[in-house]
Coordinates of C-alpha atoms and ligand atoms in Angstrom, one line a residue:
X1 CA -12.2 -16.4 27.2
X2 CA -15.3 -13.6 26.8
X3 CA -18.5 -16.0 27.1
X4 CA -20.5 -12.7 25.3
X5 CA -18.1 -14.2 22.3
X6 CA -19.9 -16.3 19.5
X7 CA -19.4 -19.4 20.5
X8 CA -18.8 -22.9 19.2
X9 CA -21.5 -22.8 16.2
X10 CA -22.7 -20.1 16.5
X11 CA -22.5 -18.1 13.6
X12 CA -21.9 -14.2 14.2
X13 CA -23.4 -11.7 17.3
X14 CA -25.5 -8.4 17.0
X15 CA -22.8 -6.2 15.7
X16 CA -23.3 -2.7 16.7
X17 CA -23.6 -0.7 13.8
X18 CA -26.8 -1.0 10.7
X19 CA -25.3 -0.6 7.1
X20 CA -26.3 2.0 5.2
X21 CA -24.2 1.7 2.0
X22 CA -22.9 -1.3 0.4
X23 CA -19.7 -0.6 -2.2
X24 CA -20.4 -4.0 -4.8
X25 CA -17.3 -6.0 -5.5
X26 CA -16.8 -7.5 -8.7
X27 CA -17.6 -11.5 -8.4
X28 CA -14.5 -14.0 -10.1
X29 CA -14.4 -17.7 -10.2
X30 CA -12.1 -19.9 -9.2
X31 CA -9.7 -20.1 -13.0
X32 CA -10.2 -16.5 -12.4
X33 CA -8.4 -16.5 -9.5
X34 CA -5.9 -18.7 -10.0
X35 CA -4.6 -16.5 -13.3
X36 CA -4.6 -13.2 -11.0
X37 CA -2.4 -14.8 -8.3
X38 CA 0.2 -16.3 -11.1
X39 CA 0.1 -13.1 -12.5
X40 CA 0.8 -11.7 -9.9
X41 CA 4.2 -13.7 -9.3
X42 CA 2.3 -15.1 -6.7
X43 CA 3.0 -11.5 -4.7
X44 CA -0.2 -10.5 -2.7
X45 CA 1.0 -6.9 -2.6
X46 CA 1.2 -7.5 -6.9
X47 CA -2.5 -7.6 -7.3
X48 CA -5.4 -5.4 -7.9
X49 CA -8.0 -5.2 -5.9
X50 CA -10.7 -5.4 -8.1
X51 CA -9.7 -8.3 -8.8
X52 CA -10.1 -9.6 -5.1
X53 CA -13.3 -10.3 -3.7
X54 CA -11.8 -11.3 0.1
X55 CA -9.2 -8.6 1.5
X56 CA -7.3 -10.1 4.1
X57 CA -4.5 -8.9 2.7
X58 CA -3.8 -6.3 6.1
X59 CA -6.6 -3.5 8.3
X60 CA -4.5 -0.6 7.4
X61 CA -7.0 1.8 5.6
X62 CA -9.3 0.2 5.7
X63 CA -11.8 0.4 7.8
X64 CA -15.7 1.7 7.0
X65 CA -16.4 4.9 8.6
X66 CA -19.6 5.9 10.3
X67 CA -22.2 8.4 8.6
X68 CA -20.4 11.2 11.2
X69 CA -17.6 10.6 10.4
X70 CA -18.6 10.9 7.0
X71 CA -20.6 14.0 7.8
X72 CA -17.5 15.5 9.1
X73 CA -15.4 15.3 5.7
X74 CA -18.2 17.7 4.6
X75 CA -17.0 20.9 7.2
X76 CA -13.4 20.1 6.4
X77 CA -11.5 23.8 6.8
X78 CA -9.1 24.1 3.9
X79 CA -7.0 27.5 4.8
X80 CA -3.3 26.8 4.3
X81 CA -2.9 27.4 8.6
X82 CA -4.8 26.9 11.9
X83 CA -7.7 24.9 10.1
X84 CA -10.7 24.0 13.0
X85 CA -10.9 20.8 11.8
X86 CA -6.6 20.3 13.7
X87 CA -8.3 21.6 17.1
X88 CA -10.8 19.2 16.9
X89 CA -8.4 16.7 16.2
X90 CA -5.8 18.0 18.8
X91 CA -8.9 18.1 21.3
X92 CA -10.3 14.5 20.7
X93 CA -6.0 13.1 21.0
X94 CA -5.2 15.7 24.2
X95 CA -8.3 13.9 25.1
X96 CA -8.4 9.9 24.6
X97 CA -4.6 10.0 24.8
X98 CA -3.9 12.3 27.1
X99 CA -0.8 14.2 24.9
X100 CA -0.2 17.9 25.5
X101 CA 0.9 19.1 22.3
X102 CA -0.5 16.6 18.1
X103 CA 1.7 17.4 15.7
X104 CA -0.6 15.7 12.4
X105 CA 1.6 13.9 10.1
X106 CA 0.8 12.4 6.8
X107 CA 0.8 8.4 8.1
X108 CA 2.4 6.4 11.4
X109 CA 5.8 6.3 9.3
X110 CA 5.7 10.5 9.3
X111 CA 5.8 11.0 13.3
X112 CA 8.0 7.5 13.4
X113 CA 10.3 9.7 10.8
X114 CA 10.2 12.9 13.1
X115 CA 10.8 11.3 16.1
X116 CA 13.4 9.3 15.2
X117 CA 15.7 12.1 13.3
X118 CA 14.7 14.3 16.6
X119 CA 15.8 12.1 20.0
X120 CA 18.6 9.6 18.4
X121 CA 22.1 9.9 17.4
X122 CA 24.3 8.3 15.6
X123 CA 25.9 5.7 18.0
X124 CA 22.9 5.3 20.0
X125 CA 20.4 2.2 20.9
X126 CA 17.4 1.8 21.0
X127 CA 15.1 -1.2 22.6
X128 CA 12.1 -1.9 22.3
X129 CA 8.6 -5.0 22.5
X130 CA 10.0 -6.2 18.9
X131 CA 9.8 -3.7 16.3
X132 CA 7.1 -2.5 14.1
X133 CA 9.1 -2.2 10.3
X134 CA 8.5 1.0 9.3
X135 CA 9.5 2.0 13.0
X136 CA 12.6 0.3 13.1
X137 CA 13.5 1.3 9.3
X138 CA 13.0 5.0 10.8
X139 CA 15.5 4.3 13.8
X140 CA 18.1 3.3 11.6
X141 CA 17.9 5.5 9.1
X142 CA 18.7 8.1 11.9
X143 CA 21.5 5.9 13.5
X144 CA 20.0 3.7 16.1
X145 CA 20.7 0.2 16.5
X146 CA 17.1 -2.0 17.9
X147 CA 17.8 -3.9 21.4
X148 CA 15.1 -6.3 21.4
X149 CA 13.9 -6.7 24.9
X150 CA 9.9 -8.7 24.1
X151 CA 9.4 -11.5 26.7
X152 CA 10.9 -15.0 25.4
X153 CA 7.8 -16.4 25.1
X154 CA 6.9 -13.7 22.2
X155 CA 8.8 -15.8 19.9
X156 CA 7.5 -18.9 20.5
X157 CA 3.8 -19.1 18.4
X158 CA 1.9 -21.9 20.3
X159 CA 2.4 -20.1 23.9
X160 CA -0.7 -18.9 25.5
X161 CA 0.5 -16.2 27.8
X162 CA -1.7 -13.2 28.3
X163 CA 0.6 -11.0 27.7
X164 CA 3.0 -12.0 24.9
X165 CA 4.5 -7.9 23.9
X166 CA 6.0 -7.1 27.3
X167 CA 8.8 -6.2 28.6
X168 CA 12.0 -8.4 29.9
X169 CA 12.9 -6.1 32.4
X170 CA 16.4 -8.5 32.9
X171 CA 16.8 -7.9 29.0
X172 CA 16.6 -3.9 29.0
X173 CA 18.6 -4.1 32.3
X174 CA 21.3 -5.7 30.7
X175 CA 21.3 -3.2 28.3
X176 CA 21.9 -0.3 30.3
X177 CA 24.2 -1.7 32.7
X178 CA 26.0 -2.3 28.3
X179 CA 26.1 0.9 26.2
X180 CA 24.4 2.9 29.7
X181 CA 21.6 5.1 30.0
X182 CA 23.2 8.0 27.6
X183 CA 23.1 5.5 24.6
X184 CA 19.4 4.9 24.3
X185 CA 17.6 7.7 24.1
X186 CA 14.3 6.8 24.5
X187 CA 12.5 2.8 25.5
X188 CA 9.6 2.3 22.0
X189 CA 6.9 0.3 23.1
X190 CA 4.6 -0.7 21.0
X191 CA 0.7 -1.5 22.4
X192 CA -0.4 -4.7 20.7
X193 CA 3.1 -6.1 19.4
X194 CA 2.0 -6.5 15.3
X195 CA 5.3 -8.5 15.2
X196 CA 4.3 -10.9 17.6
X197 CA 1.0 -11.5 16.2
X198 CA -1.3 -8.5 18.0
X199 CA -0.6 -8.9 20.9
X200 CA -1.0 -6.3 24.3
X201 CA 1.0 -5.4 27.1
X202 CA -0.6 -5.8 30.4
X203 CA -0.5 -2.2 32.9
X204 CA 1.3 -4.0 35.6
X205 CA 4.2 -4.4 33.3
X206 CA 3.9 -0.9 31.4
X207 CA 4.2 0.8 35.3
X208 CA 7.1 -1.8 35.8
X209 CA 9.0 -0.3 32.7
X210 CA 8.1 3.2 33.6
X211 CA 9.5 2.8 37.1
X212 CA 13.0 1.9 35.8
X213 CA 12.7 3.9 33.6
X214 CA 12.6 6.9 36.1
X215 CA 15.6 5.0 37.8
X216 CA 17.8 5.7 34.5
X217 CA 16.6 9.2 33.8
X218 CA 15.2 7.8 30.1
X219 CA 12.1 8.3 27.9
X220 CA 9.5 5.8 26.4
X221 CA 7.7 7.0 23.5
X222 CA 4.5 4.3 22.6
X223 CA 3.6 3.2 19.3
X224 CA -0.2 3.6 20.0
X225 CA -1.2 3.0 16.8
X226 CA -3.3 -0.3 18.3
X227 CA -3.7 1.3 21.9
X228 CA -7.0 0.7 22.0
X229 CA -7.1 -3.2 21.0
X230 CA -4.8 -3.3 24.4
X231 CA -6.4 -1.5 26.0
X232 CA -9.6 -3.8 25.3
X233 CA -7.4 -6.7 25.9
X234 CA -6.6 -5.4 29.6
X235 CA -10.1 -5.1 30.3
X236 CA -11.2 -8.8 29.3
X237 CA -7.4 -10.4 31.2
X238 CA -5.6 -8.3 33.6
X239 CA -6.6 -9.0 37.2
X240 CA -8.7 -6.1 38.7
X241 CA -9.6 -4.3 34.9
X242 CA -12.9 -6.0 34.3
X243 CA -15.7 -3.7 33.4
X244 CA -13.4 -0.5 33.9
X245 CA -14.1 1.4 30.3
X246 CA -11.7 1.3 27.5
X247 CA -11.6 4.9 27.4
X248 CA -10.3 4.6 30.7
X249 CA -7.4 2.1 30.7
X250 CA -5.8 4.1 27.4
X251 CA -5.9 7.3 29.3
X252 CA -4.1 5.1 32.0
X253 CA -1.9 3.2 29.3
X254 CA -0.9 6.5 27.8
X255 CA 0.3 8.2 30.9
X256 CA 3.4 6.2 31.6
X257 CA 5.0 6.9 28.3
X258 CA 6.4 10.6 27.6
X259 CA 4.8 9.9 24.1
X260 CA 3.5 8.6 20.4
X261 CA 2.9 7.8 17.5
X262 CA -0.1 7.0 15.3
X263 CA -1.3 5.6 12.4
X264 CA -4.8 7.2 12.0
X265 CA -5.6 3.4 9.5
X266 CA -6.5 1.1 12.4
X267 CA -7.4 2.4 15.4
X268 CA -8.9 6.1 14.4
X269 CA -11.2 4.2 12.2
X270 CA -9.5 6.6 8.9
X271 CA -8.3 4.7 5.7
X272 CA -5.0 7.9 5.8
X273 CA -3.6 9.9 8.2
X274 CA -1.1 9.4 11.5
X275 CA -0.4 11.7 14.4
X276 CA 2.4 12.7 16.9
X277 CA 1.9 13.4 20.4
X278 CA 4.3 14.5 22.8
X279 CA 4.8 16.3 26.4
X280 CA 7.8 17.5 26.2
X281 CA 7.8 21.2 25.5
X282 CA 11.3 21.0 24.2
X283 CA 11.0 17.7 21.6
X284 CA 7.5 20.0 20.6
X285 CA 8.8 22.4 19.5
X286 CA 11.8 20.6 17.3
X287 CA 9.6 18.6 16.4
X288 CA 6.7 21.5 15.2
X289 CA 10.0 22.8 13.2
X290 CA 10.5 19.6 11.0
X291 CA 7.0 18.5 10.3
X292 CA 6.5 21.7 7.9
X293 CA 9.4 20.8 6.4
X294 CA 9.0 17.0 5.6
X295 CA 5.3 16.7 6.1
X296 CA 3.5 20.4 5.8
X297 CA 2.6 23.1 8.4
X298 CA 1.8 21.6 12.2
X299 CA -1.4 22.7 11.5
X300 CA -2.4 19.8 9.1
X301 CA 0.8 17.9 8.7
X302 CA 0.3 16.5 5.1
X303 CA -4.1 15.8 6.4
X304 CA -6.8 17.9 4.1
X305 CA -9.2 20.0 7.3
X306 CA -11.9 17.0 5.9
X307 CA -9.9 14.1 6.7
X308 CA -8.7 15.4 10.3
X309 CA -12.2 16.1 11.2
X310 CA -12.9 12.3 10.4
X311 CA -9.8 11.1 12.3
X312 CA -11.1 13.6 15.5
X313 CA -15.0 11.9 15.2
X314 CA -12.9 8.7 14.5
X315 CA -11.1 8.9 17.7
X316 CA -13.9 9.0 19.8
X317 CA -15.9 6.2 18.2
X318 CA -13.0 3.8 18.5
X319 CA -13.3 4.3 22.3
X320 CA -16.4 3.0 22.8
X321 CA -16.4 -0.6 24.5
X322 CA -19.1 -2.0 21.8
X323 CA -17.3 -0.9 18.7
X324 CA -13.6 -2.2 20.1
X325 CA -15.3 -5.8 21.2
X326 CA -17.1 -6.4 18.2
X327 CA -13.7 -5.5 16.3
X328 CA -11.7 -7.6 18.6
X329 CA -14.8 -10.6 17.8
X330 CA -14.7 -10.5 14.5
X331 CA -10.7 -11.8 14.6
X332 CA -11.5 -14.0 17.3
X333 CA -14.6 -15.2 15.4
X334 CA -11.8 -15.1 12.3
X335 CA -9.4 -17.2 13.9
X336 CA -11.2 -20.1 16.2
X337 CA -12.7 -20.9 12.3
X338 CA -9.4 -20.9 10.6
X339 CA -7.7 -22.8 13.7
X340 CA -10.6 -25.3 13.5
X341 CA -10.1 -26.1 9.6
X342 CA -6.8 -27.5 11.6
X343 CA -4.9 -24.9 10.5
X344 CA -1.6 -23.8 12.9
X345 CA -2.1 -20.0 13.9
X346 CA -0.1 -18.0 16.6
X347 CA -1.9 -18.2 19.5
X348 CA -3.4 -15.8 21.3
X349 CA -5.7 -14.8 18.6
X350 CA -4.0 -11.3 18.0
X351 CA -6.6 -7.9 18.2
X352 CA -6.3 -7.1 14.6
X353 CA -5.6 -9.9 12.5
X354 CA -5.3 -14.3 12.5
X355 CA -1.5 -14.1 12.1
X356 CA -1.4 -18.2 10.6
X357 CA 2.0 -20.4 11.6
X358 CA 3.5 -20.6 8.0
X359 CA 6.6 -22.8 9.6
X360 CA 3.8 -24.9 10.7
X361 CA 1.7 -24.9 7.8
X362 CA 4.2 -25.2 5.5
X363 CA 7.2 -26.7 6.6
X364 CA 7.8 -28.1 3.1
X365 CA 9.0 -24.2 2.0
X366 CA 12.1 -22.9 3.5
Ligands
LIG401 C1 0.8 0.3 10.1 C2 1.8 0.6 11.3 C3 2.7 1.5 11.6 C4 2.8 2.6 10.3 O1 1.9 3.7 9.7 P1 1.7 4.1 8.1 O2 0.3 4.9 8.6 O3 1.4 3.0 7.5 O4 2.7 4.4 8.0 C5 3.5 1.9 12.4 N1 3.1 0.8 13.3 C6 1.7 0.1 14.0 C7 1.7 -0.7 15.0 C8 1.2 0.2 12.3 O5 0.1 -0.8 12.5

């Protein structure tokens, strides 16, 4: 474990920011909270936000933006076509993720919809290192069948494998042998893997997957929503990567893939937004033709100019080592507290969340 991290008994550490705006929240009593959760049928998605004092539902879209991002909101160019904020966003994505073509979308699922519709035909198989809910659904709506090719350790909550997001090449090879490469539009990789508990894939594994896909003429599409967190784990855990800037690792990670879908609501530090990026000219052209049908013109894709500006600036800030160390560090800090209290959790602690091992924690609930 990183010695810089708050050890036993340490309350906190020096955060790389200063808070200058606060949002007052309603104080509630235990009795009130019990009534709210009963009324919501014990379904946290049905609670009203104002009744929740500490909201641990998800990090999605909940980031506080920096002063630089807020300043960017005032620079929104809301022209219908060719907003200058789009070009800032395109430059930020090219610089940090490395893909040639950038198509903005309203959220990550908008990008998943477009790429699934363009690349998948009915009867196809889409192998993945587990899946994200919306990603898989869009693949299935396009007629594809998801096939899990993640390593077995990912399914074991107690395994402390450092890269539980890795692909089992044996499983991938078995699928190619069974259905043929022509039945596989792309390998769908996530970094990190949310469903496995926010677990990363290693650069070594990704290089192997790339070599395998090159042999068989297969594309790789990355869900890069949390790729900055993944790059940070590589810096911390992968032999030979210690001390390398997260920004560099992120570029290398993306370089092994042919395109990505991203929800801007996580790593990119905005409250709404997303994008699709690809290298292939033909796929980019088809995407531009479809984005205008489902999201908006190819230079806004469902986002306001100001929101594209905030996301462009968020991307630049998200890859700073001090930022991502603190971001993942607060999760580790929370996870350790929960573990110390005797609650079973999925290990290792994830990049963006602490997953309770519900089966072990509440064995009486079927
Ligand atoms: C949130 C998320 C998505 C979906 O993005 P939305 O912006 O919520 O549509 C896809 N993949 C991963 C890994 C995510 O965390």
